Each structure stands twice: as C-alpha cells, then as structure tokens.
Amino acid sequence: MAGAAAGGATTIHDLPDAILSSILASVTDTRARNAAALVCRKWLVLERGTRTSLTLRGNVVHNNLYMIPTCFRAVTHLDLSLLSPWGHSLICPSSDPMLLAHLLRHAFPMVTSLTVYARTPATLQLLAPQWPNLTHIKLVKWHQRSPSALGSDFDPILHHCTSLTSIDLSNFYYWTEDLPPALQAHPATAAALTRLDLMTLSFAEGFKSHEILAITAACPNLQQLLIACTFDPRYIGFVGDEAIVAIASNCPGLTVLHLADTASLSNGRGDPEEEGFSSEDAGISTTALSGLFSGLPLLQELVLDVCKNVRDSGATLEMLNSRCPKLRVLKLGHFHGLCLAIGSQLDGVALCQGLESLSIKNSADLTDMGLIAIARGCSKLAKFEIHGCKKVTWMGIRTMACLRRQTLVEFKISCCKNLDAVSALRGLEPIRDRIQRLHIDCIWDRSQRFEDSEEATLAHSFDLNEFEQPSISSQDDDRFWDHEASIKKKRKYTTALDASYERNNGNGIWSKTWERLRCLSLWIGVGELLPPLAKAGLDDCPRLEEIQIKVEGDCRERSKPSQPFGLSSLMQYPRLSKMKLDCGDTIGYALTAPSGQMDLSTWERFYLNGIKNLTLNELDYWPPQDKDVNHRSLSLPSAGLLAECVTLRKLFIHGTAHEHFMTFLLAIPNLRDVQLREDYYPAPENDMSTEMRIDSCSRFEDALNRRRILD
C-alpha cells in the first residue's frame, strides 16, 4: 500500500483479487457486469469466474456450435428455455444433438440448476445425463403434449438426476396423470424432493384428489408444494377433506403450501357486480382445515384459493396464529366470515399477528370494519391485496393505510365495486410517500363522486361514523355489537386517524408525491383511455421505473375509438424505462372481420399510438387475439409504431409476426434483443407459411446482429 501511495492515490485496482472477486460477485445486473468485464483483462477474468447465472439466446438450428461461450465455467444456473427459434426442439436435423449436449456440458460443468424448453421427451433424454448432479430443474412447454407413454417427460430427469431436490412445472404442459406414476417408479429420487411447483398455468383441470394422495405419499420430505387442483364438487375426484388432511399427514415438514383451483389461474378480472358467493360450496370442512393447520407447524406461506365457498371460516383461521406461528404469507380465495369485527375484540384472520403479506379474494362479507380489524391485528403487514370484495369502500382502505402506514409498501386493489381508480388512490393517500408497488383498476365511471376540492383531500374529511350499519335481525342480536358500542368504536378510530394525520406533516395534508413508487400495475377495459390516470391522483411519481398494463375485453361490436389510447400521457414519468403491455385478453377479429366491423390491426394502432414519445429500454408486448382461430400476431400498424420507439434495447413479442413486419424493427438503433415467444396455451404447432418460420427467424437475427450498436 505504501508503494501505491507513493505512486499516486490508491484505486480499486489495488485491492486483492479475493476482495475484488467478492465485489464483482455481488453485482447482479447483467449490463453492469458486462461493463465491468470491459475495464481490463484482469476484470474480465474475475467477472467471468464469478458469474453464476446465465441465459443463452443463441440460434440452436444453425450449426454454430463454435459460438457456445466457454469462459463461464462457474455458472451454476443455466437457462436454455429462450434459445432461438423460441419453442423449437434441441433435436433438429441441421445439427448433431449429441455433440451439442456434450459441448454444453463441457462449457458449463458446474450446473446444478437448469431451465429448458422440453418440447419432446427426447430433449430431456439428451440433456439429463449431462448434469447428473442437478438439484433443480424447470421445464417449459406451451405446445401440446406429444403422443408418448405416461410419465415419459419426467422419466429421464428422475432416472439420471438422483440429486434433484426441486422440480418446477409451472410453465410446462402435461397431463396430470403423467406425474404420479413417474414419481412412484423412482422412489429414491422422489423421496429426496423438497420442492414441487405444479401450479401449471395451462391446465384446464387440476390434479384430482387421488393424484394428490399419490404425489404426497411419494414425496414425504417436501418442504414446498404448489399445486393446481380441482375443488369443484361437481367433478369426479375433486379435492375435499381426505386430500387436505393427507397433505398434512404425508408431508408434515411443509413450509410453503399453495392450493389453487385452476379457475383462479386465469387472467380474467371477474365481474365486480357479483356478490362474491360462488354457485357451489367447496367440499372442505372447517374440521379438515383445522387438521391441516395442526399438522403443519412449520408453515410460513399458505395459499388456499378454492373458487368455491368456504363459509364461517373465521374461527378456523384463528387457529393459524397458534398452530402455525411462523406463518408470514397468507392468500385466501372465497373464504367468507374470515373477520367479523365484532366489538373491539379481534377475531378471525386479524389474529394472525405475524403476517407480512395478506391477499383476500372474493370474500362476500368483508367490510370496512373487517379491514380495520386486520390492520390492528396484523401489525407487520407489508403487502396487502384485495380482490372482488364488494362491501369494501375507500374509507376502509384509507383507515387501514393510516394504521399500517409504517409497514405497508405494496398494495393491490382489483375488481371491487366501490373502488374505482379515484377512490382507490384517495384511500391510499396516507401511504403515498411509502408505497413501492401498486395495482389498481382504471375505472373512471364513478369518479364524479369525488370533486377536486381541498376538503376531499383531507384525511379527516371523512368520518367512520358514516359507515353503513349492517342490517341485524333479531336472531343475530347476540352476534353483533349494539349501536352505541359501534358508534364509540368508530369515533375511537376517527380520533386516532385525525391525530396520525396531524403528526404526518403538522398541517393535516398528506404528501402529494408517490416518492418511492417504482412499479405500477394497471387493469383497463377495452376501449377505455389512459390519460385520466394522472387526474385520478398518479400525476407525481418521480421514481416510477416500470408499468404493467393489462387490457381486457371484447372489442367486437364496438365502434372505432375517436382518440388514441394515450400512451403519450406516460411521458410525465421521467424514469419510466420498462413496460409490459398485455392485450392478450383483448378479443377481436384477426382475419375474418364481418362487414362494418374493425379487425385487430385497428385496435393495435389504437393502443400503440404514442409509444414513440416514451423513452423505454425494455418492452413486453402481447398482441390481441382471435380465439376462434387461436391467432395472436403482430399487425402492420403495430410493427410500424413499435419501430418508432427508438430507445428500445429489448423487445419481446408474445405472439407471431410476418418476417416483413419484423424487418421494420431493424430501424431501432440500439435494439439488441428481440424474440417472438408464443408462451400461451396452446402454442401453434406449425407456423403459418406467411409468418415467422425457422429460416425467417434466423434471417432476422442475422440482420439484427450485423448492425453496429452505438453504445
């Protein structure tokens, strides 16, 4: 160090290699690591030697095996699911598959975690023997199941990778009857598994009761189980008490348990006018739930989204606090009576004091007073989601936000009748300066209820005494507190709210800036406009970096929009660099629009108009679809509009496109990463002759890679 000081100031180059390696290993951003590798040869060697995660994007069809990088010898997490052309098998006539497999093993000898697009069982038969020490594997497939024997997709990995502890099938299409026999055929590997993610998004029907019994019996050491089920009692093999109790008895060491009906996995928003009760009750008794909680004392994360009524659940949920003391994450769907909020005594889910994340979906009788009770009891709550709760209003949201102002950083409000965009944002005013992630529905119809007056912005302008009193019959007198006690209770929280309000800034005015908001998620109906978002209350978001927009609805029979969607209005967010524009659930006519009707290209022009004004670096775009012909394709207007967004570096189109349209994108000067991903079920088996084929994709990628990137 003395010599370094004599020659000049000490720099980072003077650090020992061991310390410098630790510093580079702590850098997670890919571009930052690549930039560090360009400093000097020493940094290049250290960066390559400390990188543990890598996603390959090369073209597997071209016989360019010499381009497989060999300098990342320390990689332990390898992702092969995004190789080009996306969704095509590694087994192709133009290359030697066995040579490819051996080269991959030679280039990445330390791999213990693998993600791969396994379109056919042959892919796994090829790759599984190369890394016998795998501990985690994620399979991806959106195409239909190949005609093969039951369990053939899983036999290679269970046979060769005997050290497996984790399998992820959440994005892999298969039949539910494939998995149990494969696990039973390899008992040693199955018994060593500690994590199974079977929350497969493409399932039409989930696992049956007997299949869950077989899976949990074969994997007794599971610590994390995520599984899509069938809870509908009208179906044969629906999940009921027997399966619920068996999960706890077969896998007592579970720390994470997700049980969700396949209907809950769809992207549809639902109808906010519904009462919240489903047509059928779930075949799950409170006794079985009590047995589940008692049998899983180590549980930390629980999801029960059954899509069927579970009534009078409050008393059972109270057991979670004592039987599962480590519980931190809870998500409930169609649970009714989960918090009655009677008097000042906490009850139901409000007694789960250790919760840090809570999601409540379609609870028909949850009220504002229930939210207040939850806010009082769950003092560590950092994330909260409410969906389809008709009786909750902006006043309950605001009071909850006040009570949990010091902890809440993420809030999601969707499909609630009384919570449009304006009222939801008004309710969240107390945590404007603290919230980091937010989801709301862009419903503008009821915004007239709130005038832009100074009185409406003051938290003490509403009184909890104005809450609508529940109708109480003579038979329910002993279940509800009397009117006088109710008034006292509400006045108590009003007073506390006023005091908290004055302490905030001393002048009774909440911060008007969303200082920490980094990610904003929006749902918006087809044909609605985006510009009212700022007027609703999201006008000042200085740190907003990512926005996710979900457009849903049927645009058939709708008239031509008179003005554009309004992406230009997002220019007010100076740091916005990432966008996900999902029009995948926008339904229309792709090829056969009747006379007088608009096809989807007109709607794409409507939604993408103005994107050139945004300084986006990364864009994920889902084109609208024609369900009748399973068609999701980039149109000519949308290709031209996307090409005008000149700041893009990454563009992922979740659909298909014509080769000619893709060439428009070459006009984007710094575009580095483009890919067509048909990641929806069922993905087209054979590309249409006029759309991107293997050769078309290769020609586009070659043209993209030939360009000189300025930076």
XYZ file of C-alpha atoms in Angstrom:
711
model
C 0.000 0.000 0.000
C 2.949 2.293 0.693
C 4.216 1.795 -2.839
C 0.767 2.538 -4.225
C 0.594 5.705 -2.145
C 3.994 6.849 -3.374
C 2.987 6.493 -6.976
C -0.399 8.106 -6.541
C -3.790 7.604 -4.920
C -4.929 4.062 -4.126
C -7.558 2.815 -6.575
C -9.841 -0.167 -6.720
C -7.239 -1.938 -8.877
C -5.002 -2.152 -5.818
C -7.469 -4.350 -3.953
C -6.523 -8.015 -3.547
C -8.108 -10.327 -6.104
C -10.143 -12.098 -3.429
C -11.830 -8.849 -2.348
C -12.322 -7.667 -5.936
C -13.905 -11.034 -6.808
C -16.337 -10.662 -3.922
C -17.283 -7.176 -5.111
C -17.927 -8.362 -8.679
C -19.855 -11.389 -7.414
C -22.265 -9.061 -5.597
C -23.187 -7.258 -8.850
C -26.402 -8.783 -10.228
C -27.283 -6.519 -13.151
C -26.138 -8.156 -16.402
C -25.236 -4.929 -18.216
C -23.249 -3.700 -15.209
C -21.292 -6.963 -15.152
C -20.631 -6.761 -18.885
C -19.406 -3.195 -18.477
C -17.072 -4.264 -15.671
C -15.648 -7.002 -17.885
C -14.596 -4.360 -20.428
C -12.386 -2.444 -17.987
C -9.305 -4.631 -18.347
C -8.288 -8.252 -18.819
C -7.973 -8.811 -15.071
C -11.551 -7.661 -14.509
C -12.705 -9.771 -17.444
C -11.259 -12.924 -15.903
C -12.668 -12.126 -12.468
C -16.119 -11.285 -13.814
C -16.360 -14.446 -15.886
C -15.104 -16.502 -12.956
C -17.738 -15.134 -10.564
C -20.821 -15.267 -12.794
C -23.138 -17.998 -11.543
C -26.262 -17.406 -13.655
C -26.532 -17.300 -17.446
C -29.316 -17.336 -20.044
C -28.303 -18.485 -23.538
C -30.013 -16.841 -26.502
C -28.154 -18.340 -29.492
C -29.730 -19.975 -32.522
C -29.726 -23.717 -31.990
C -30.887 -24.518 -35.525
C -27.829 -23.036 -37.218
C -24.796 -25.254 -36.933
C -22.873 -22.562 -34.992
C -21.732 -24.731 -32.112
C -18.392 -22.912 -32.021
C -20.249 -19.863 -30.665
C -21.128 -21.567 -27.364
C -19.225 -19.497 -24.763
C -16.605 -21.414 -22.816
C -15.463 -18.710 -20.395
C -18.327 -19.046 -17.888
C -17.000 -22.096 -16.075
C -18.512 -21.125 -12.708
C -22.123 -20.941 -13.908
C -24.453 -22.978 -11.702
C -27.820 -21.688 -13.007
C -28.238 -22.221 -16.756
C -31.328 -21.217 -18.734
C -31.802 -22.869 -22.141
C -35.516 -22.087 -22.460
C -35.040 -18.946 -24.569
C -32.832 -20.337 -27.311
C -33.828 -19.277 -30.817
C -36.057 -20.058 -32.559
C -38.188 -19.952 -29.422
C -40.088 -23.144 -28.657
C -38.242 -25.376 -31.118
C -36.664 -28.610 -30.017
C -32.937 -29.000 -29.478
C -33.236 -32.109 -31.644
C -33.058 -30.762 -35.189
C -31.699 -32.172 -38.457
C -29.251 -29.325 -39.057
C -27.074 -30.101 -36.020
C -25.748 -33.081 -34.128
C -27.798 -33.157 -30.904
C -25.354 -35.382 -29.037
C -22.439 -33.111 -29.941
C -24.455 -30.098 -28.788
C -25.196 -31.764 -25.444
C -21.541 -32.633 -24.859
C -20.404 -29.120 -25.749
C -22.904 -27.639 -23.301
C -21.660 -29.919 -20.537
C -18.040 -29.006 -21.341
C -18.809 -25.257 -21.360
C -20.837 -25.340 -18.132
C -19.543 -28.183 -15.964
C -20.785 -26.755 -12.641
C -24.509 -26.524 -13.495
C -26.830 -27.527 -10.666
C -29.948 -25.620 -11.787
C -31.329 -25.988 -15.315
C -34.232 -24.378 -17.170
C -35.060 -25.871 -20.568
C -37.831 -25.805 -23.178
C -38.651 -29.518 -23.429
C -40.995 -29.780 -26.392
C -40.446 -33.536 -26.640
C -39.140 -36.169 -24.201
C -36.090 -36.570 -26.455
C -34.753 -33.213 -25.248
C -34.586 -34.413 -21.657
C -33.221 -37.794 -22.700
C -30.381 -35.859 -24.310
C -29.632 -33.335 -21.556
C -30.377 -35.142 -18.290
C -27.308 -37.452 -18.434
C -25.013 -34.450 -18.966
C -25.605 -32.984 -15.491
C -26.341 -35.853 -13.082
C -25.753 -33.557 -10.086
C -28.683 -31.273 -10.870
C -30.578 -30.159 -7.774
C -33.193 -28.003 -9.521
C -34.856 -28.236 -12.916
C -37.548 -26.112 -14.515
C -39.317 -27.454 -17.579
C -41.047 -25.127 -20.044
C -43.523 -26.099 -22.751
C -46.558 -24.275 -24.123
C -47.133 -26.661 -27.020
C -49.475 -29.600 -26.765
C -48.296 -32.827 -25.244
C -46.521 -35.161 -27.636
C -48.045 -38.633 -28.153
C -45.938 -40.683 -25.766
C -46.296 -43.004 -22.804
C -47.447 -41.688 -19.430
C -44.586 -40.147 -17.493
C -42.154 -40.134 -20.426
C -41.487 -36.415 -19.944
C -40.257 -36.996 -16.385
C -38.562 -40.389 -16.504
C -35.202 -39.087 -17.856
C -34.695 -36.480 -15.137
C -35.870 -38.723 -12.307
C -33.661 -41.542 -13.543
C -30.418 -39.662 -14.260
C -30.599 -36.732 -11.816
C -30.760 -38.547 -8.499
C -29.697 -35.445 -6.542
C -32.815 -33.489 -7.524
C -34.477 -31.572 -4.722
C -36.673 -29.182 -6.744
C -38.871 -29.518 -9.848
C -40.773 -26.590 -11.396
C -43.561 -27.432 -13.866
C -45.492 -24.144 -13.623
C -44.912 -23.359 -17.338
C -44.902 -26.907 -18.628
C -47.956 -28.505 -20.239
C -48.563 -32.159 -19.435
C -51.341 -34.409 -18.232
C -51.945 -34.673 -14.502
C -51.844 -38.476 -14.780
C -48.249 -38.255 -16.100
C -46.606 -37.314 -12.820
C -47.734 -39.813 -10.111
C -46.548 -42.978 -11.914
C -43.213 -41.325 -12.769
C -42.610 -40.445 -9.119
C -43.649 -43.905 -7.977
C -41.276 -45.508 -10.493
C -38.291 -43.660 -8.984
C -38.937 -43.781 -5.220
C -35.437 -42.728 -4.120
C -35.386 -39.566 -6.248
C -38.975 -38.721 -5.335
C -38.282 -39.136 -1.621
C -35.402 -36.637 -1.843
C -37.549 -33.879 -3.373
C -38.144 -30.868 -1.159
C -39.934 -28.594 -3.648
C -42.607 -29.289 -6.276
C -44.190 -26.448 -8.256
C -47.207 -27.935 -10.028
C -49.100 -24.647 -10.377
C -49.330 -25.202 -14.119
C -50.947 -22.205 -15.805
C -52.119 -24.099 -18.890
C -54.223 -26.677 -17.043
C -57.898 -26.901 -17.920
C -58.461 -29.228 -14.959
C -56.154 -29.552 -11.995
C -54.942 -32.516 -10.016
C -57.569 -34.861 -8.646
C -57.733 -35.982 -5.038
C -56.220 -39.430 -5.643
C -53.353 -37.902 -7.615
C -52.504 -35.550 -4.761
C -52.538 -38.506 -2.382
C -50.097 -40.373 -4.633
C -47.764 -37.381 -5.081
C -47.541 -36.527 -1.381
C -47.071 -40.191 -0.446
C -44.182 -40.495 -2.916
C -42.546 -37.257 -1.715
C -42.746 -37.284 2.093
C -39.887 -34.803 2.569
C -41.483 -31.946 0.657
C -40.989 -28.517 2.179
C -42.688 -26.550 -0.617
C -45.724 -27.776 -2.544
C -47.552 -25.623 -5.085
C -50.317 -27.432 -6.908
C -53.274 -26.590 -9.165
C -56.334 -28.539 -8.017
C -59.953 -29.198 -8.845
C -62.113 -28.064 -5.924
C -65.436 -28.120 -7.758
C -67.569 -30.776 -6.012
C -69.439 -31.425 -9.268
C -66.314 -33.069 -10.734
C -65.241 -36.622 -10.049
C -62.108 -36.673 -7.928
C -62.500 -33.132 -6.578
C -60.225 -32.113 -3.721
C -62.005 -32.453 -0.413
C -61.328 -33.296 3.211
C -59.443 -36.503 2.501
C -56.830 -34.833 0.307
C -56.474 -31.832 2.637
C -55.788 -34.000 5.662
C -53.482 -36.317 3.680
C -51.229 -33.420 2.651
C -50.505 -32.639 6.294
C -50.023 -36.257 7.307
C -47.851 -37.231 4.316
C -45.692 -34.064 4.264
C -45.503 -32.706 7.823
C -42.396 -30.623 7.067
C -44.106 -28.251 4.617
C -43.175 -24.590 4.967
C -44.881 -23.431 1.746
C -48.256 -24.762 0.597
C -50.228 -23.375 -2.346
C -53.543 -24.995 -3.277
C -55.399 -23.164 -6.040
C -58.281 -24.108 -8.282
C -57.415 -23.889 -11.969
C -60.147 -21.279 -12.428
C -58.143 -18.897 -10.230
C -55.115 -19.150 -12.525
C -56.846 -17.473 -15.472
C -56.052 -13.856 -16.204
C -59.691 -12.774 -16.258
C -60.626 -9.985 -13.856
C -64.128 -11.142 -12.991
C -67.342 -9.211 -12.520
C -67.294 -6.646 -9.680
C -71.106 -6.685 -9.596
C -71.158 -10.264 -8.335
C -71.975 -10.761 -4.678
C -68.838 -12.786 -4.042
C -70.518 -16.121 -3.423
C -69.965 -18.914 -5.925
C -72.784 -21.194 -7.042
C -71.395 -24.147 -5.066
C -69.815 -24.659 -1.670
C -66.388 -26.255 -1.518
C -66.200 -29.800 -0.250
C -63.833 -28.718 2.508
C -64.979 -28.678 6.118
C -63.604 -26.484 8.872
C -62.604 -29.704 10.649
C -60.330 -30.663 7.746
C -58.809 -27.181 7.688
C -58.149 -27.430 11.412
C -56.374 -30.725 10.802
C -54.315 -29.150 8.035
C -53.175 -26.277 10.250
C -52.430 -28.552 13.182
C -50.388 -30.914 11.030
C -48.152 -28.209 9.527
C -46.496 -26.363 12.438
C -43.598 -25.120 10.256
C -45.846 -23.424 7.692
C -44.612 -19.997 6.570
C -46.625 -19.424 3.385
C -50.176 -20.618 2.703
C -52.404 -20.123 -0.343
C -55.957 -21.514 -0.400
C -57.752 -20.173 -3.491
C -60.567 -22.674 -3.909
C -63.039 -20.681 -6.085
C -65.881 -22.291 -4.091
C -67.497 -21.042 -0.901
C -65.810 -21.769 2.398
C -68.300 -20.342 4.887
C -67.852 -19.284 8.523
C -64.099 -19.603 8.268
C -63.127 -17.048 10.920
C -62.945 -19.384 13.898
C -60.824 -21.874 11.939
C -58.449 -19.188 10.678
C -57.847 -18.087 14.257
C -56.006 -21.381 14.752
C -53.285 -20.263 12.341
C -51.841 -17.929 14.968
C -51.227 -20.738 17.467
C -50.788 -23.792 15.233
C -48.623 -22.114 12.567
C -46.646 -19.477 14.481
C -44.146 -18.957 11.636
C -46.819 -18.041 9.056
C -45.832 -14.891 7.168
C -47.736 -15.084 3.846
C -51.452 -15.885 3.514
C -53.752 -15.828 0.493
C -57.420 -16.790 0.733
C -59.977 -17.065 -2.072
C -63.744 -17.406 -1.492
C -63.361 -17.577 2.284
C -66.352 -15.919 3.942
C -66.656 -14.767 7.519
C -62.883 -14.506 7.808
C -63.095 -11.427 10.051
C -66.414 -10.444 11.624
C -65.007 -7.430 13.553
C -67.490 -7.693 16.405
C -66.881 -5.069 19.057
C -63.277 -4.271 19.954
C -62.224 -7.917 20.174
C -60.071 -9.133 17.289
C -61.181 -12.316 15.575
C -60.529 -14.497 12.553
C -57.598 -13.686 10.309
C -56.941 -10.488 12.285
C -55.376 -12.657 14.998
C -52.556 -13.763 12.668
C -50.141 -11.270 14.152
C -47.045 -12.416 12.281
C -48.431 -11.912 8.763
C -46.317 -9.800 6.442
C -48.342 -10.445 3.270
C -52.113 -10.972 3.036
C -54.325 -11.469 -0.009
C -58.125 -11.701 0.195
C -60.151 -12.621 -2.874
C -63.922 -12.762 -3.238
C -64.855 -12.520 0.415
C -68.522 -11.583 0.185
C -68.971 -10.287 3.734
C -65.683 -8.464 4.298
C -66.417 -4.859 5.279
C -64.501 -1.726 6.149
C -64.608 -2.661 9.824
C -63.069 -6.016 8.923
C -60.188 -4.225 7.188
C -59.672 -2.055 10.258
C -59.548 -5.127 12.472
C -56.994 -6.753 10.156
C -54.875 -3.602 10.213
C -55.000 -3.563 14.015
C -54.099 -7.208 14.425
C -51.546 -7.708 11.623
C -49.009 -5.147 12.783
C -46.219 -6.383 10.462
C -48.265 -6.248 7.258
C -46.108 -5.052 4.345
C -48.114 -6.370 1.375
C -51.888 -6.396 1.018
C -54.148 -7.426 -1.855
C -57.912 -7.212 -2.045
C -59.904 -8.590 -4.967
C -63.634 -8.857 -5.579
C -64.794 -7.605 -2.156
C -67.990 -5.720 -2.875
C -68.573 -4.196 0.564
C -65.186 -2.538 0.997
C -65.002 1.206 0.335
C -62.282 3.824 0.082
C -62.826 4.778 3.730
C -61.820 1.316 4.914
C -58.760 1.373 2.663
C -57.740 4.783 3.998
C -58.119 3.778 7.633
C -56.109 0.612 7.039
C -53.414 2.655 5.299
C -53.251 5.019 8.253
C -52.956 2.238 10.802
C -50.280 0.407 8.821
C -48.520 3.433 7.401
C -45.140 2.418 8.831
C -45.140 -1.077 7.285
C -47.161 -1.176 4.025
C -45.056 -0.970 0.848
C -47.188 -2.931 -1.641
C -50.935 -2.657 -2.276
C -53.208 -4.260 -4.870
C -56.864 -3.343 -5.359
C -58.872 -5.013 -8.110
C -62.424 -5.914 -9.063
C -64.021 -4.160 -6.067
C -67.314 -2.478 -6.918
C -66.802 0.561 -4.691
C -63.131 1.098 -5.504
C -62.620 2.720 -8.867
C -59.315 4.421 -9.706
C -60.070 7.718 -7.987
C -61.469 6.206 -4.800
C -58.681 3.626 -4.554
C -55.990 6.264 -4.884
C -57.830 8.538 -2.461
C -57.850 5.726 0.058
C -54.105 5.210 -0.331
C -53.182 8.844 0.309
C -51.739 8.111 3.775
C -49.034 5.866 2.256
C -48.365 7.781 -0.952
C -44.821 8.538 0.087
C -44.086 4.963 1.231
C -45.652 2.563 -1.245
C -43.293 0.886 -3.739
C -45.580 -1.365 -5.812
C -49.215 -0.663 -6.660
C -52.049 -2.210 -8.673
C -55.388 -0.546 -9.381
C -58.227 -0.863 -11.888
C -58.602 2.027 -14.329
C -62.337 2.514 -13.827
C -63.310 6.119 -14.413
C -67.129 5.894 -14.466
C -67.706 6.634 -10.793
C -65.055 9.308 -10.432
C -67.699 12.034 -10.403
C -68.344 11.218 -6.760
C -65.091 12.914 -5.835
C -64.740 16.612 -6.553
C -61.264 18.095 -6.881
C -61.665 20.145 -3.755
C -59.256 20.690 -0.911
C -61.764 19.245 1.556
C -61.800 15.897 -0.249
C -58.024 15.577 0.062
C -58.023 15.884 3.855
C -57.967 12.596 5.709
C -60.172 13.886 8.494
C -62.821 14.899 5.969
C -64.471 11.515 6.315
C -65.902 10.100 9.484
C -66.072 6.429 10.272
C -69.466 7.156 11.816
C -70.739 7.408 8.253
C -70.194 3.700 7.647
C -73.390 1.997 6.703
C -74.733 -0.037 9.601
C -75.269 -3.740 8.919
C -78.827 -4.900 8.916
C -79.332 -7.034 12.026
C -82.207 -9.381 12.525
C -83.471 -10.386 15.936
C -81.767 -13.744 15.520
C -78.399 -12.071 15.110
C -78.557 -9.714 18.090
C -76.066 -11.762 20.045
C -73.606 -11.772 17.128
C -73.320 -8.022 16.607
C -72.412 -5.248 18.965
C -75.120 -2.761 19.882
C -75.401 0.553 18.111
C -73.905 2.657 20.896
C -70.788 0.476 21.124
C -70.451 0.713 17.365
C -70.522 4.496 17.450
C -67.898 4.609 20.197
C -65.636 2.256 18.310
C -65.805 4.268 15.105
C -65.227 7.541 16.937
C -62.150 5.991 18.534
C -60.593 5.278 15.147
C -61.664 8.641 13.762
C -59.839 10.376 16.606
C -56.756 8.217 16.134
C -56.849 8.908 12.403
C -57.010 12.656 12.971
C -54.075 12.517 15.388
C -51.985 10.468 12.956
C -52.922 12.861 10.205
C -51.738 15.916 12.125
C -48.475 14.183 13.079
C -47.702 13.453 9.434
C -46.829 16.948 8.239
C -48.183 19.100 11.022
C -50.650 20.739 8.662
C -53.099 17.877 8.065
C -52.043 17.314 4.445
C -50.627 14.047 3.201
C -47.729 14.007 0.788
C -48.894 14.505 -2.792
C -45.875 12.720 -4.267
C -45.512 8.965 -4.739
C -41.874 9.236 -3.716
C -40.966 5.520 -3.617
C -43.318 4.041 -6.221
C -41.223 2.002 -8.651
C -43.712 -0.424 -10.229
C -47.297 0.370 -11.255
C -49.747 -2.260 -12.471
C -52.997 -1.282 -14.189
C -56.083 -3.121 -15.412
C -58.133 -1.297 -18.019
C -61.180 -2.298 -20.012
C -61.090 -2.407 -23.792
C -61.826 0.987 -25.348
C -61.061 2.965 -22.170
C -58.416 5.711 -22.213
C -55.272 6.119 -20.139
C -54.887 9.926 -19.712
C -57.358 10.200 -16.768
C -54.779 8.316 -14.681
C -52.904 11.495 -13.796
C -56.041 13.377 -12.820
C -57.089 10.448 -10.653
C -54.053 11.052 -8.448
C -50.999 9.434 -10.087
C -49.529 12.614 -11.501
C -46.306 12.824 -9.474
C -44.230 9.611 -9.498
C -40.582 10.696 -9.789
C -39.107 7.182 -9.339
C -41.539 5.099 -11.375
C -39.447 2.712 -13.486
C -41.869 0.005 -14.620
C -45.500 -0.040 -15.663
C -47.643 -3.079 -16.431
C -50.876 -2.523 -18.354
C -53.435 -5.292 -18.738
C -56.168 -4.664 -21.323
C -59.160 -6.975 -21.214
C -62.454 -7.172 -23.059
C -64.251 -7.991 -26.297
C -63.703 -5.344 -28.949
C -66.115 -6.990 -31.382
C -69.273 -4.988 -31.874
C -67.515 -1.887 -30.524
C -67.278 1.310 -32.522
C -63.998 2.779 -33.711
C -62.263 4.784 -30.946
C -62.366 8.512 -31.540
C -58.965 9.148 -29.931
C -55.818 7.124 -29.152
C -55.330 5.052 -26.024
C -52.965 7.633 -24.580
C -49.517 6.098 -24.059
C -48.129 9.604 -24.573
C -49.585 10.554 -21.203
C -46.926 8.360 -19.552
C -44.274 10.913 -20.568
C -44.907 12.574 -17.203
C -42.935 9.760 -15.526
C -39.304 10.731 -16.233
C -37.649 7.457 -15.141
C -40.049 5.067 -16.861
C -37.931 2.517 -18.753
C -39.821 -0.805 -18.674
C -43.320 -1.590 -19.889
C -45.486 -4.663 -20.177
C -48.447 -4.012 -22.462
C -50.671 -7.074 -22.318
C -53.534 -7.083 -24.820
C -53.650 -10.881 -24.859
C -57.153 -10.944 -23.377
C -58.450 -8.394 -25.881
C -60.673 -10.409 -28.191
C -61.464 -9.419 -31.765
C -61.397 -10.393 -35.437
C -57.947 -11.168 -36.811
C -58.687 -12.412 -40.306
C -62.440 -12.537 -40.865
C -63.978 -9.320 -39.573
C -67.620 -9.043 -40.698
C -68.670 -6.148 -42.828
C -68.679 -2.939 -40.822
C -66.515 -4.336 -38.011
C -62.910 -3.449 -37.216
C -60.180 -6.043 -37.259
C -57.466 -6.264 -34.615
C -54.962 -4.167 -36.567
C -57.092 -1.073 -35.936
C -57.142 -1.818 -32.219
C -53.372 -2.331 -32.177
C -52.965 1.085 -33.781
C -55.245 2.463 -31.055
C -53.174 1.017 -28.200
C -49.659 1.623 -29.545
C -50.158 5.129 -30.879
C -47.844 7.462 -28.966
C -45.299 4.874 -27.843
C -42.641 6.771 -29.794
C -42.796 9.520 -27.187
C -41.656 7.208 -24.378
C -38.003 6.508 -23.521
C -38.417 2.781 -22.943
C -35.470 0.405 -22.735
C -37.493 -2.783 -22.426
C -40.945 -3.734 -23.735
C -43.020 -6.895 -23.457
C -46.000 -6.808 -25.811
C -48.886 -9.269 -26.050
C -50.910 -8.654 -29.255
C -54.706 -9.020 -29.095
C -56.093 -12.355 -30.197
C -58.788 -14.026 -32.234
C -59.799 -17.007 -30.101
C -61.774 -18.648 -32.875
C -58.578 -19.331 -34.846
C -56.047 -19.178 -31.961
C -54.363 -16.245 -33.688
C -52.085 -13.730 -31.934
C -49.971 -11.887 -34.444
C -48.243 -8.551 -34.832
C -50.014 -6.434 -37.441
C -48.527 -3.986 -39.929
C -49.582 -0.842 -37.995
C -48.239 -2.203 -34.719
C -44.882 -3.135 -36.267
C -44.526 0.374 -37.660
C -45.453 2.002 -34.358
C -43.069 -0.185 -32.363
C -40.248 0.749 -34.738
C -40.770 4.404 -33.770
C -39.740 3.726 -30.159
C -36.083 4.424 -30.871
C -34.767 3.956 -27.315
C -35.656 0.253 -27.060
C -32.904 -2.258 -26.288
C -35.117 -5.293 -25.545
C -38.377 -6.191 -27.264
C -40.286 -9.396 -26.592
C -43.433 -10.054 -28.630
C -45.621 -12.756 -27.141
C -47.162 -13.930 -30.387
C -46.240 -14.378 -34.034
C -45.356 -11.948 -36.815
C -44.658 -11.779 -40.540
C -40.991 -11.629 -41.479
C -41.529 -8.433 -43.442
C -43.076 -6.728 -40.400
C -40.142 -7.766 -38.216
C -37.692 -6.019 -40.529
C -39.284 -2.706 -39.511
C -37.729 -3.213 -36.079
C -34.221 -3.022 -37.531
C -34.710 0.747 -37.674
C -34.391 0.935 -33.870
C -30.721 1.949 -33.486
C -29.785 0.283 -30.166
C -32.099 -2.720 -30.281
C -30.112 -5.713 -29.027
C -32.591 -8.398 -28.013
C -35.746 -9.317 -29.920
C -37.713 -12.522 -29.699
C -41.103 -13.916 -30.651
C -42.475 -16.022 -27.817
C -45.693 -17.986 -28.218
C -45.900 -18.531 -24.470
C -49.609 -19.219 -24.267
C -51.519 -22.459 -24.499
C -51.876 -23.952 -26.977
C -48.887 -22.549 -28.839
C -49.219 -23.073 -32.612
C -47.767 -26.436 -33.618
C -46.797 -25.392 -37.129
C -46.106 -21.786 -38.069
C -48.223 -20.479 -40.906
C -46.443 -20.131 -44.222
C -46.806 -16.346 -44.176
C -45.444 -15.882 -40.650
C -42.093 -16.322 -38.938
C -40.630 -19.745 -39.607
C -37.263 -21.141 -38.584
C -35.479 -19.663 -41.606
C -37.313 -16.360 -41.237
C -36.259 -16.086 -37.612
C -32.648 -16.861 -38.481
C -32.539 -14.239 -41.243
C -33.926 -11.587 -38.913
C -31.478 -12.427 -36.138
C -28.553 -12.353 -38.556
C -29.611 -8.917 -39.776
C -30.001 -7.727 -36.178
C -26.563 -8.994 -35.140
C -24.822 -7.492 -38.187
C -25.700 -3.974 -37.116
C -23.273 -1.849 -35.156
C -24.666 -0.831 -31.774
C -23.630 2.707 -30.879
C -23.119 2.085 -27.155
